[in-house]
Coordinates of C-alpha atoms and ligand atoms in Angstrom, one line a residue:
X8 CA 36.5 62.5 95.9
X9 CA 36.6 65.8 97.2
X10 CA 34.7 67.8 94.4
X11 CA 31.7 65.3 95.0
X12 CA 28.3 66.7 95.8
X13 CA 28.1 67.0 99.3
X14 CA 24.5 65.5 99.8
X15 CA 23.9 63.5 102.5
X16 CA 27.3 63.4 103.6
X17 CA 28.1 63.8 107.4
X18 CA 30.9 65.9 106.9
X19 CA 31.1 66.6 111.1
X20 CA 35.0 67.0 111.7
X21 CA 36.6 65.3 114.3
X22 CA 35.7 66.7 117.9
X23 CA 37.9 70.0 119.0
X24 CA 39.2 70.4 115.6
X25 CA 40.8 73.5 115.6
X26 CA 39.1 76.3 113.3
X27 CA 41.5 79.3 112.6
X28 CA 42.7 81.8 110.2
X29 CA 46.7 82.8 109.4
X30 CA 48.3 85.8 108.7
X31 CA 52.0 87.0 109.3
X32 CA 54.0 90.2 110.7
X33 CA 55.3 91.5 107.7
X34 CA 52.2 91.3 106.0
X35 CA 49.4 92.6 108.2
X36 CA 50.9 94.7 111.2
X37 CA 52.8 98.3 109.0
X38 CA 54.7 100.5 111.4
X39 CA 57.7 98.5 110.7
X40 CA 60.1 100.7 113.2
X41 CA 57.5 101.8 115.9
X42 CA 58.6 101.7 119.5
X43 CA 61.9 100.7 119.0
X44 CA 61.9 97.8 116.2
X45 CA 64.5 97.6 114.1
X46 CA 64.6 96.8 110.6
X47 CA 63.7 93.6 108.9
X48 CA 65.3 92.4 105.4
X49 CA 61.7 92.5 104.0
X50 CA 61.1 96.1 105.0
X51 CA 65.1 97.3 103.1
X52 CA 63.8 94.6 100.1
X53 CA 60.5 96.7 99.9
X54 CA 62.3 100.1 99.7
X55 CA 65.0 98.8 97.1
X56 CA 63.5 100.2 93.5
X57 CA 62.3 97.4 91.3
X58 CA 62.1 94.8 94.1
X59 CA 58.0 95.0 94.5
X60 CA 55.4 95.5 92.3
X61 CA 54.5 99.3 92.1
X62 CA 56.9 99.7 94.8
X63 CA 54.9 98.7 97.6
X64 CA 56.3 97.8 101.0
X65 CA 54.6 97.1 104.6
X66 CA 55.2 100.9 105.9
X67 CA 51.3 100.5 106.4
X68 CA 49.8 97.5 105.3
X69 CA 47.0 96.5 107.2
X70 CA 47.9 99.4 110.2
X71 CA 47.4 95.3 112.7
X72 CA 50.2 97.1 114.6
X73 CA 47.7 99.9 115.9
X74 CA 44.3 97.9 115.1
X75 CA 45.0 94.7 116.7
X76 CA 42.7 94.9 119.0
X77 CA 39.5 95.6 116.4
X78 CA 41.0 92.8 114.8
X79 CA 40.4 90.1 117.5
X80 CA 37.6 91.2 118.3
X81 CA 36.9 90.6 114.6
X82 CA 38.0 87.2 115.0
X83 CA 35.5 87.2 118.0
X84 CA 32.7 87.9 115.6
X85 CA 33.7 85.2 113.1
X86 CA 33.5 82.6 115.9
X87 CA 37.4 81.7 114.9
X88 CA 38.7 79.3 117.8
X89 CA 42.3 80.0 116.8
X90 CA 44.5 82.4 114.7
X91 CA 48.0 81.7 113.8
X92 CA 50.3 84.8 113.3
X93 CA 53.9 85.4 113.2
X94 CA 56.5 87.7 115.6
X95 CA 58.4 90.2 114.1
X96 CA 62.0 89.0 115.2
X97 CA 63.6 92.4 114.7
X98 CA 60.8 94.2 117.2
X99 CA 61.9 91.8 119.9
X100 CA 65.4 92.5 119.6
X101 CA 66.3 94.8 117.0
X102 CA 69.9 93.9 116.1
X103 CA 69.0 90.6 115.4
X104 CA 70.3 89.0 119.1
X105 CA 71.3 90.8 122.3
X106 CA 69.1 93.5 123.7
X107 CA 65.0 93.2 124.5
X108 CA 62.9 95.8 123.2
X109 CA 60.2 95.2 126.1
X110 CA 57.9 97.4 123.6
X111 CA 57.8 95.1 121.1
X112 CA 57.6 92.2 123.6
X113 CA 54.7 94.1 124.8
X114 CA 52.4 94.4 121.5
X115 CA 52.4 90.8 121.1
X116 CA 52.3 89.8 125.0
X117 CA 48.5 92.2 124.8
X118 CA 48.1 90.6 121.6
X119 CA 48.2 86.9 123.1
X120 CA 46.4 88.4 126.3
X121 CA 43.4 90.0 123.8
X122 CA 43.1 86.6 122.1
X123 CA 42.6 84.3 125.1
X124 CA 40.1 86.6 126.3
X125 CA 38.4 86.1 123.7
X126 CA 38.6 82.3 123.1
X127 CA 40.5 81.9 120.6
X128 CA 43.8 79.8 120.6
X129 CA 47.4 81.1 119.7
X130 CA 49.4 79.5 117.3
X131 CA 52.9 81.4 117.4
X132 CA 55.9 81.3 114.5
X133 CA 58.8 82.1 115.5
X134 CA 60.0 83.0 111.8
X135 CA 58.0 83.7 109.2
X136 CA 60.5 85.2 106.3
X137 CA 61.2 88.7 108.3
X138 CA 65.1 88.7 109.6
X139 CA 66.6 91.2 111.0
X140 CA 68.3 93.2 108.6
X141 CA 71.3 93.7 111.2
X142 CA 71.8 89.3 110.8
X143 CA 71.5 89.7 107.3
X144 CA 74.3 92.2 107.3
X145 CA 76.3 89.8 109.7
X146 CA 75.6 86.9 106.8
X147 CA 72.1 85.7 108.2
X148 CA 71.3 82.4 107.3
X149 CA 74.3 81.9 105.3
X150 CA 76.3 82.0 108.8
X151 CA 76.3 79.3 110.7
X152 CA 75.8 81.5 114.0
X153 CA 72.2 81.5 112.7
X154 CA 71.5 78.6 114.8
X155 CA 72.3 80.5 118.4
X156 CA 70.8 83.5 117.5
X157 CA 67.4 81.6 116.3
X158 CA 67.5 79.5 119.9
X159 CA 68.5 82.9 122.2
X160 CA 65.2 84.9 120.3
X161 CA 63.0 82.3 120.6
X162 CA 63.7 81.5 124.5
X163 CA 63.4 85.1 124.6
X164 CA 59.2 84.9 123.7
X165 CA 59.0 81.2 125.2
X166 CA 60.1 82.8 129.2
X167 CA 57.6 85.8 128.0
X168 CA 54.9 83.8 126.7
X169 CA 55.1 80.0 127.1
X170 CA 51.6 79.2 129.1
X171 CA 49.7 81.8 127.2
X172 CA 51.0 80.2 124.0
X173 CA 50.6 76.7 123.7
X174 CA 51.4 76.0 119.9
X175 CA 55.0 77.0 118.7
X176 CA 56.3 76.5 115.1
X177 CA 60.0 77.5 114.3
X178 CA 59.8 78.1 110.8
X179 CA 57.1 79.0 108.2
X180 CA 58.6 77.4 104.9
X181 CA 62.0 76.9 104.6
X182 CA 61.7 75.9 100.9
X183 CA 60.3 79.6 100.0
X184 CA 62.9 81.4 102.0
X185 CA 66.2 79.5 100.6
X186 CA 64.5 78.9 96.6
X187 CA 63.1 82.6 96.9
X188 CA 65.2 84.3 98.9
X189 CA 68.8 83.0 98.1
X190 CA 68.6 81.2 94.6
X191 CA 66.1 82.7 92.7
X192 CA 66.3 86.7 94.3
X193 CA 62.2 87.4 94.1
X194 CA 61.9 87.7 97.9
X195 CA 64.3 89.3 100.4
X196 CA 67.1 88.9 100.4
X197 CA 67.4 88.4 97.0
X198 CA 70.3 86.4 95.7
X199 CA 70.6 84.2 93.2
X200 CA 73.2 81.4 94.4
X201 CA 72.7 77.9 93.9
X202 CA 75.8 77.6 96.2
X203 CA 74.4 80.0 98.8
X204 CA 70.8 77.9 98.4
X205 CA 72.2 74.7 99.7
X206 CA 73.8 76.1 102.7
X207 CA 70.8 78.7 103.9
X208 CA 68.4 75.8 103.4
X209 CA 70.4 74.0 105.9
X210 CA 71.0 76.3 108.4
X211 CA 67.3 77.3 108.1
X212 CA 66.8 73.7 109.3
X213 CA 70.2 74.0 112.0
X214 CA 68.6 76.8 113.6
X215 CA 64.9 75.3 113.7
X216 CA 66.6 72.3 115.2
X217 CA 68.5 74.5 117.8
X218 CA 64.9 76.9 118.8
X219 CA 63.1 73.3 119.0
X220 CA 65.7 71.9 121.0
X221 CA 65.8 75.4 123.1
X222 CA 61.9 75.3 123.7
X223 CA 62.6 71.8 125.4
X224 CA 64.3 73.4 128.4
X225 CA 61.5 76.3 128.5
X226 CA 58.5 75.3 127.6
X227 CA 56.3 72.6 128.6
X228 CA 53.6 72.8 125.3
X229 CA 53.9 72.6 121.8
X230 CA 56.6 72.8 119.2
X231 CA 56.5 72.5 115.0
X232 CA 57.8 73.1 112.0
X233 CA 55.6 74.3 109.1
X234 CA 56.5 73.5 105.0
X235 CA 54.6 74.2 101.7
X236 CA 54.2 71.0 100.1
X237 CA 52.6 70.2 97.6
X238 CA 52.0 66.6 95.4
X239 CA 53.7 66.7 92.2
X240 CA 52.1 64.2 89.6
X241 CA 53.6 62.8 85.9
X242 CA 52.9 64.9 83.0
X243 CA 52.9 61.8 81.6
X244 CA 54.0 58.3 81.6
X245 CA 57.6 58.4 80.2
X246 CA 60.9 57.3 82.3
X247 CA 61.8 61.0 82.2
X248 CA 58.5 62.3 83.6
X249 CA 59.0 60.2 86.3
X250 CA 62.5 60.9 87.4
X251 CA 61.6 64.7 86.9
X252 CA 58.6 64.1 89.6
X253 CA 61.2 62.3 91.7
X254 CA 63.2 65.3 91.4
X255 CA 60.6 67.9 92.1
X256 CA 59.0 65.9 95.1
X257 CA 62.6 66.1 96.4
X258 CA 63.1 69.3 96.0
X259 CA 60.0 70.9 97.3
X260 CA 58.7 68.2 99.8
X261 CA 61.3 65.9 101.5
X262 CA 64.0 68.6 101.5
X263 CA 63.0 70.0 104.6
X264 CA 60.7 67.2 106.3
X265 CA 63.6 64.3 106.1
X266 CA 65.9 66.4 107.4
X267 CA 64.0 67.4 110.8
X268 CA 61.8 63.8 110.8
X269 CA 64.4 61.1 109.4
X270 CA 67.6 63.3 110.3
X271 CA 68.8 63.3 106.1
X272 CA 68.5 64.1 103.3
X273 CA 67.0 62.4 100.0
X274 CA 69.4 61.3 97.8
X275 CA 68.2 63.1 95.1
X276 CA 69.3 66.8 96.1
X277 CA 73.0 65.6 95.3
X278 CA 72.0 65.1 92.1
X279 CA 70.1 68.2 92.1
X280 CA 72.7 70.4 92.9
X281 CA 75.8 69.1 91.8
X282 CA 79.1 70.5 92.8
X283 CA 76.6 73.0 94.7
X284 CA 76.0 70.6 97.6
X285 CA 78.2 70.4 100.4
X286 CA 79.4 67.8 102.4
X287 CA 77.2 68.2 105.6
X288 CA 79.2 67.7 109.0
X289 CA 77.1 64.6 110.5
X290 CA 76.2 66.5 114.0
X291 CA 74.2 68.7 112.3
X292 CA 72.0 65.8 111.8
X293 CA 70.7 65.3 115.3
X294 CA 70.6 69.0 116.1
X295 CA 68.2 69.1 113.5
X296 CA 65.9 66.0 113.8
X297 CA 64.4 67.4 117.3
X298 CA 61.0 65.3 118.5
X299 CA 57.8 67.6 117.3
X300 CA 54.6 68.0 118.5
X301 CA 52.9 68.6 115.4
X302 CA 54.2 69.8 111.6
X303 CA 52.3 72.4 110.0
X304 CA 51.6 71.9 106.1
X305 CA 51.0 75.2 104.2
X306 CA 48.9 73.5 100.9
X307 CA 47.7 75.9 97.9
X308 CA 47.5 73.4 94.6
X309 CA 49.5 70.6 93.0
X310 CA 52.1 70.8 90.0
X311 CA 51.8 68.3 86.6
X312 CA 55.4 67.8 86.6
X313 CA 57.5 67.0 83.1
X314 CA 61.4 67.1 82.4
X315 CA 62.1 70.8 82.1
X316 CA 64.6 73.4 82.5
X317 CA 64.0 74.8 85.9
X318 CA 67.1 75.4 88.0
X319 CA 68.4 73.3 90.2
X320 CA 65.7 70.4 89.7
X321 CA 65.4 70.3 85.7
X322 CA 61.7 70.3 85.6
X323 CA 58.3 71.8 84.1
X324 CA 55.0 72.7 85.5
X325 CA 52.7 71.7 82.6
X326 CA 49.2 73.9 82.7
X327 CA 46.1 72.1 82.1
X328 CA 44.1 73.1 80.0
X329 CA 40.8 72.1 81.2
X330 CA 42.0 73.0 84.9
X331 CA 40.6 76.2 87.2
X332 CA 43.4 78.5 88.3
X333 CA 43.3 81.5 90.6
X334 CA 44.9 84.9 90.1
X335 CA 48.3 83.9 91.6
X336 CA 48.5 81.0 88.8
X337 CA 47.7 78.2 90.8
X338 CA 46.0 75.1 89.7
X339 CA 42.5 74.5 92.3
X340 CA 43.1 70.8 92.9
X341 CA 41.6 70.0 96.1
X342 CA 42.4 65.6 95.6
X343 CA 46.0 67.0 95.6
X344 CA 45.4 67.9 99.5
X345 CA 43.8 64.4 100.5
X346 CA 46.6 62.8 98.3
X347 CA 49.5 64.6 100.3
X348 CA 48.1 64.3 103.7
X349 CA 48.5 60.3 102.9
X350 CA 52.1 60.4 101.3
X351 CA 52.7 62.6 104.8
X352 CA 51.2 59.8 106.7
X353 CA 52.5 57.1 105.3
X354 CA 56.0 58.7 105.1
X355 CA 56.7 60.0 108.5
X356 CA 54.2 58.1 110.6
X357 CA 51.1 59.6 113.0
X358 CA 52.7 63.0 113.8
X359 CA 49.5 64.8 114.3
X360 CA 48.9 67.6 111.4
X361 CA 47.6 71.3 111.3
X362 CA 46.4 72.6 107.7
X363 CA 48.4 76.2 109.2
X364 CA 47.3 77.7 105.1
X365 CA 45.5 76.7 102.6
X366 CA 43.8 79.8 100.8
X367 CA 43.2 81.5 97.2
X368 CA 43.3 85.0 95.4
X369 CA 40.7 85.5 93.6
X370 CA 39.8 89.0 91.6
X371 CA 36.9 89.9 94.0
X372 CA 34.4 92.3 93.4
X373 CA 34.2 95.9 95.8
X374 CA 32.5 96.0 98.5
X375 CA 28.8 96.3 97.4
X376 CA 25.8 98.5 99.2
X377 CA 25.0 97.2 102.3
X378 CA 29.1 95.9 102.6
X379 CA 29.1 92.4 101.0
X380 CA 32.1 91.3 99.1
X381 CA 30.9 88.5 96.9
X382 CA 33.4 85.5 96.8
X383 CA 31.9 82.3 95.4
X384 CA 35.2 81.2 94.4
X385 CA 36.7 81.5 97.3
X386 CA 34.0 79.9 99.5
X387 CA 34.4 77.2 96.5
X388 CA 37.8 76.5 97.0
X389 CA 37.9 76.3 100.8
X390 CA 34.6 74.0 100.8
X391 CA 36.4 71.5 98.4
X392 CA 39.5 71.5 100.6
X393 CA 38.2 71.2 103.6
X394 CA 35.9 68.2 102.2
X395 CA 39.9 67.0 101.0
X396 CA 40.7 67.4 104.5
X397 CA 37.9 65.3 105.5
X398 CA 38.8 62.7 103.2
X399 CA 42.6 62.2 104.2
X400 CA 40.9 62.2 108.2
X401 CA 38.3 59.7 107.3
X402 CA 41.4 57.5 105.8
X403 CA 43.1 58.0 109.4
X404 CA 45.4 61.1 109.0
X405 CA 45.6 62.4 112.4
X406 CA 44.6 66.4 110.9
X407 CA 44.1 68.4 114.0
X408 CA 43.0 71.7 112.7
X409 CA 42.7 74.1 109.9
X410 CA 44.1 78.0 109.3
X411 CA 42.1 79.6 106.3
X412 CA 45.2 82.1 104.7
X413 CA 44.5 84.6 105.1
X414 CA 42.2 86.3 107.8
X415 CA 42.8 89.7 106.4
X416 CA 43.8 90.6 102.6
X417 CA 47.3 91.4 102.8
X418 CA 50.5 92.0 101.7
X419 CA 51.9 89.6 99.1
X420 CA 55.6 90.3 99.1
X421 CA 56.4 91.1 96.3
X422 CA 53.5 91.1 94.7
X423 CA 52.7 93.8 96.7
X424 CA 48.5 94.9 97.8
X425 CA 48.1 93.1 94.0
X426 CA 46.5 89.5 95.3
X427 CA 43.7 89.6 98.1
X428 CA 43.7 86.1 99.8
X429 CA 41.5 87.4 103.0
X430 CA 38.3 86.2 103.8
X431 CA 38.2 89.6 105.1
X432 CA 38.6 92.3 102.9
X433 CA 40.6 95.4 103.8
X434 CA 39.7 98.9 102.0
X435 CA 44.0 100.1 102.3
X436 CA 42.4 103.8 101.8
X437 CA 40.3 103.8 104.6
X438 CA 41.7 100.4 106.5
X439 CA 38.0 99.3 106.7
X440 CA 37.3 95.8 107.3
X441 CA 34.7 93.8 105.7
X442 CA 34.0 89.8 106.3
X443 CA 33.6 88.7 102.7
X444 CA 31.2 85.9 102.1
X445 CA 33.5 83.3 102.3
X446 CA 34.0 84.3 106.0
X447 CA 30.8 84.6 106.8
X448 CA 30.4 81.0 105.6
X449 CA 33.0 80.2 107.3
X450 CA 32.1 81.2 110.5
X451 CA 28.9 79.0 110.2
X452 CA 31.6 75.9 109.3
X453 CA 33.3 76.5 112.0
X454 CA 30.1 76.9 114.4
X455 CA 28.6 73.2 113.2
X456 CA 31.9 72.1 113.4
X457 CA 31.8 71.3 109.4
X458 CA 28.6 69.7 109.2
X459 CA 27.7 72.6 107.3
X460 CA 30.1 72.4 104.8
Ligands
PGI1 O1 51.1 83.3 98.7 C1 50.1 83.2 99.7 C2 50.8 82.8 101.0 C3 51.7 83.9 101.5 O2 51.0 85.1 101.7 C4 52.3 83.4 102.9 O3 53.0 84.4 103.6 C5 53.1 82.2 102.7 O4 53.3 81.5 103.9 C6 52.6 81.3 101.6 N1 53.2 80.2 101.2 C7 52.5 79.8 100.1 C8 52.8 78.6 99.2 C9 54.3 78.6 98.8 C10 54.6 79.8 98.0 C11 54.8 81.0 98.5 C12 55.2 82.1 97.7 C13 55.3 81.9 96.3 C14 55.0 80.6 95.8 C15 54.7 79.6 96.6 C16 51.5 80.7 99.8 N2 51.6 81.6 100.8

């Protein structure tokens, strides 16, 4: 069990696990247009009224564009031996396809060049919820053209920086982009269709399957696809609780990995969404199950799942009451992790596994004389994962590394500068940095390679 003591226990992790920390574009680097970028959906979402909390966008956020390199050298200081970040599609081109802007190639080919010289390991994705605003006004993931312009930007970065990068992942969470973005409207671009969910969803997953199938001819490394899943568990023992976690586990965790690791669907989603869901032409099928090196799994907490009136699945997260939660709502349920990485194993077999986010907002205290942030909550909650982690590796889940989310707090959507995830925190006045004490227990993790835990 993961929340047992830890005395005693050789928690060592397996040799060259791969420490890291995550963040993404949109959420760290501000300067949104510099040097030629154009436009994402997230930064014309931000500047709608009413779409963020207290109207805040990533104008500035966490100035990465301009501080990158105190940043790495940050890392440096942490000991991190990786760092997984995202590429801002619309600064490599910025209608969408078409034309380079060599500036924006540029920032991230120094950022890449920074890292490695400072020994710690790239993880690249390709898409990480920013599209360029001039696709979305062409239909964006709604048009089935999605799929060519996906492959031609990412060839674009694999011929700039396939060598130097050796771990590629298409997509960061398809679920969150088609049930946020296109059915429920809380993140860009904010519709509410369950007939446009259906179809974005799967040419999210056509246009993974074409980059994947792209980075095949490039490159000669790495290539995954990362999904939030998370275990959904019976409220409680009647024949409708049961079908409602059937539905939910559908919803959330196979709709996306059967597609690109079986090539189709579960059954349930018919059923989910009705008249809603399309007949799908078979071809798309093996364009979208493309051989992968690895699949990252983004994991945050679990959901007690009843019968319920959510839309499309017809379920209920029930809260419990003698559970811990942390200031986004999210139950801490570390056996949830061990228990997933074992449905994930047994489901789809020994494709190896990074953790690429597993993280908690806490209400953390300022930055005290002397510059400490205290965090025990947050040092709790990674401690108790990570010992999770161990379990599901000591039970043979091939789990090759781990990306604390977030490195730096950040900008949560649209949630806006509300939530601090970072193990770092970040004064937005000033743009000061300082490692919280989660990091800098961390960094001694990561330095006994977990022993320490
Ligand atoms: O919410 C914390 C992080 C985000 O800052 C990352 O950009 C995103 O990859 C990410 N995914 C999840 C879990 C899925 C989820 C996202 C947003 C809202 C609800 C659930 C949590 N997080």
């Amino acid at each position: 069990m993961s929340d047992a003591p830890a005395q005693g226990r050789d928690f060592r992790f397996p040799d060259g696990f791969l420490w890291g920390a995550a963040t993404a574009a949109h959420q760290i680097e501000g300067s949104p247009l510099a040097d030629g970028a154009g436009p994402s959906i997230w930064t014309r979402f931000a500047h709608t009224p009413g779409m963020t909390l207290n109207g805040d966008t990533g104008d500035v956020a966490c100035d990465h564009y301009r501080r990158w390199k105190q940043d790495v050298a940050l890392m440096r200081e942490l000991g991190l031996k990786a760092y997984r970040f995202s590429v801002s599609w619309s600064r490599i081109h910025p209608e969408g396809t078409g034309r380079v802007n060599q500036a924006g190639l540029d920032f991230y080919s120094r950022l890449v060049d920074e890292l490695l010289e400072n020994g710690i390991e790239p993880l690249l994705t390709l898409f990480h919820w920013d599209l360029p605003a001039a696709l979305d006004d062409r239909g964006g993931w709604l048009n089935r053209d999605c799929a060519d312009w996906f492959a031609d930007y990412g060839t674009t970065l694999y011929r700039a920086l396939d060598g130097r990068v050796k771990k590629w992942a298409t997509i960061n969470e398809p679920w969150v982009v088609t049930d946020g973005g296109y059915l429920h409207g809380a993140l860009a671009p904010g519709h509410r269709s369950r007939y446009e969910a259906p179809i974005a969803a799967h040419n999210l997953m056509r246009a993974h399957g074409a980059a994947a199938q792209a980075y095949r001819a490039e490159g000669r490394h790495e290539m995954g696809l990362v999904v939030n899943i998370e275990p959904k568990y019976p409220a409680g023992d009647s024949p409708e609780d049961a079908a409602a976690v059937r539905r939910a586990h559908a919803y959330m965790n196979e709709q996306f990995l059967h597609p690109a690791l079986l090539g189709r669907y579960p059954d349930e989603l018919k059923d989910i969404f009705g008249d809603a869901w399309p007949e799908w032409p078979a071809e798309d099928f093996a364009l979208i199950r493309q051989p992968l090196d690895f699949v990252g799994i983004n994991y945050y907490t679990r959901s007690v799942t009843a019968a319920g009136d959510s839309y499309p699945q017809r379920t209920a997260v029930v809260r419990q009451p003698l559970g811990t939660y942390t200031e986004t709502g999210w139950e801490v349920f570390p056996q949830g992790l061990t228990d997933l990485l074992l449905w994930f194993k047994d489901t789809y077999g020994d494709l190896p596994v990074y953790i690429t986010e597993n993280g908690a907002a806490f209400f953390d205290p300022p930055v005290a004389e002397g510059g400490r942030v205290r965090d025990p909550l947050r040092t709790d909650y990674l401690r108790k994962h990570l010992s999770a982690i161990h379990d599901a590796i000591a039970a043979g889940v091939d789990v090759r590394g781990y990306m604390a989310w977030s490195l730096l707090d950040n900008l949560e959507w649209s949630l806006g500068y509300s939530k601090r995830f970072g193990i770092v925190h970040v004064n937005y006045g000033t743009q000061e940095r300082t490692p919280k004490d989660s990091a800098r227990w961390y960094s001694k993790v990561i330095a006994s390679n977990g022993r320490t835990l």
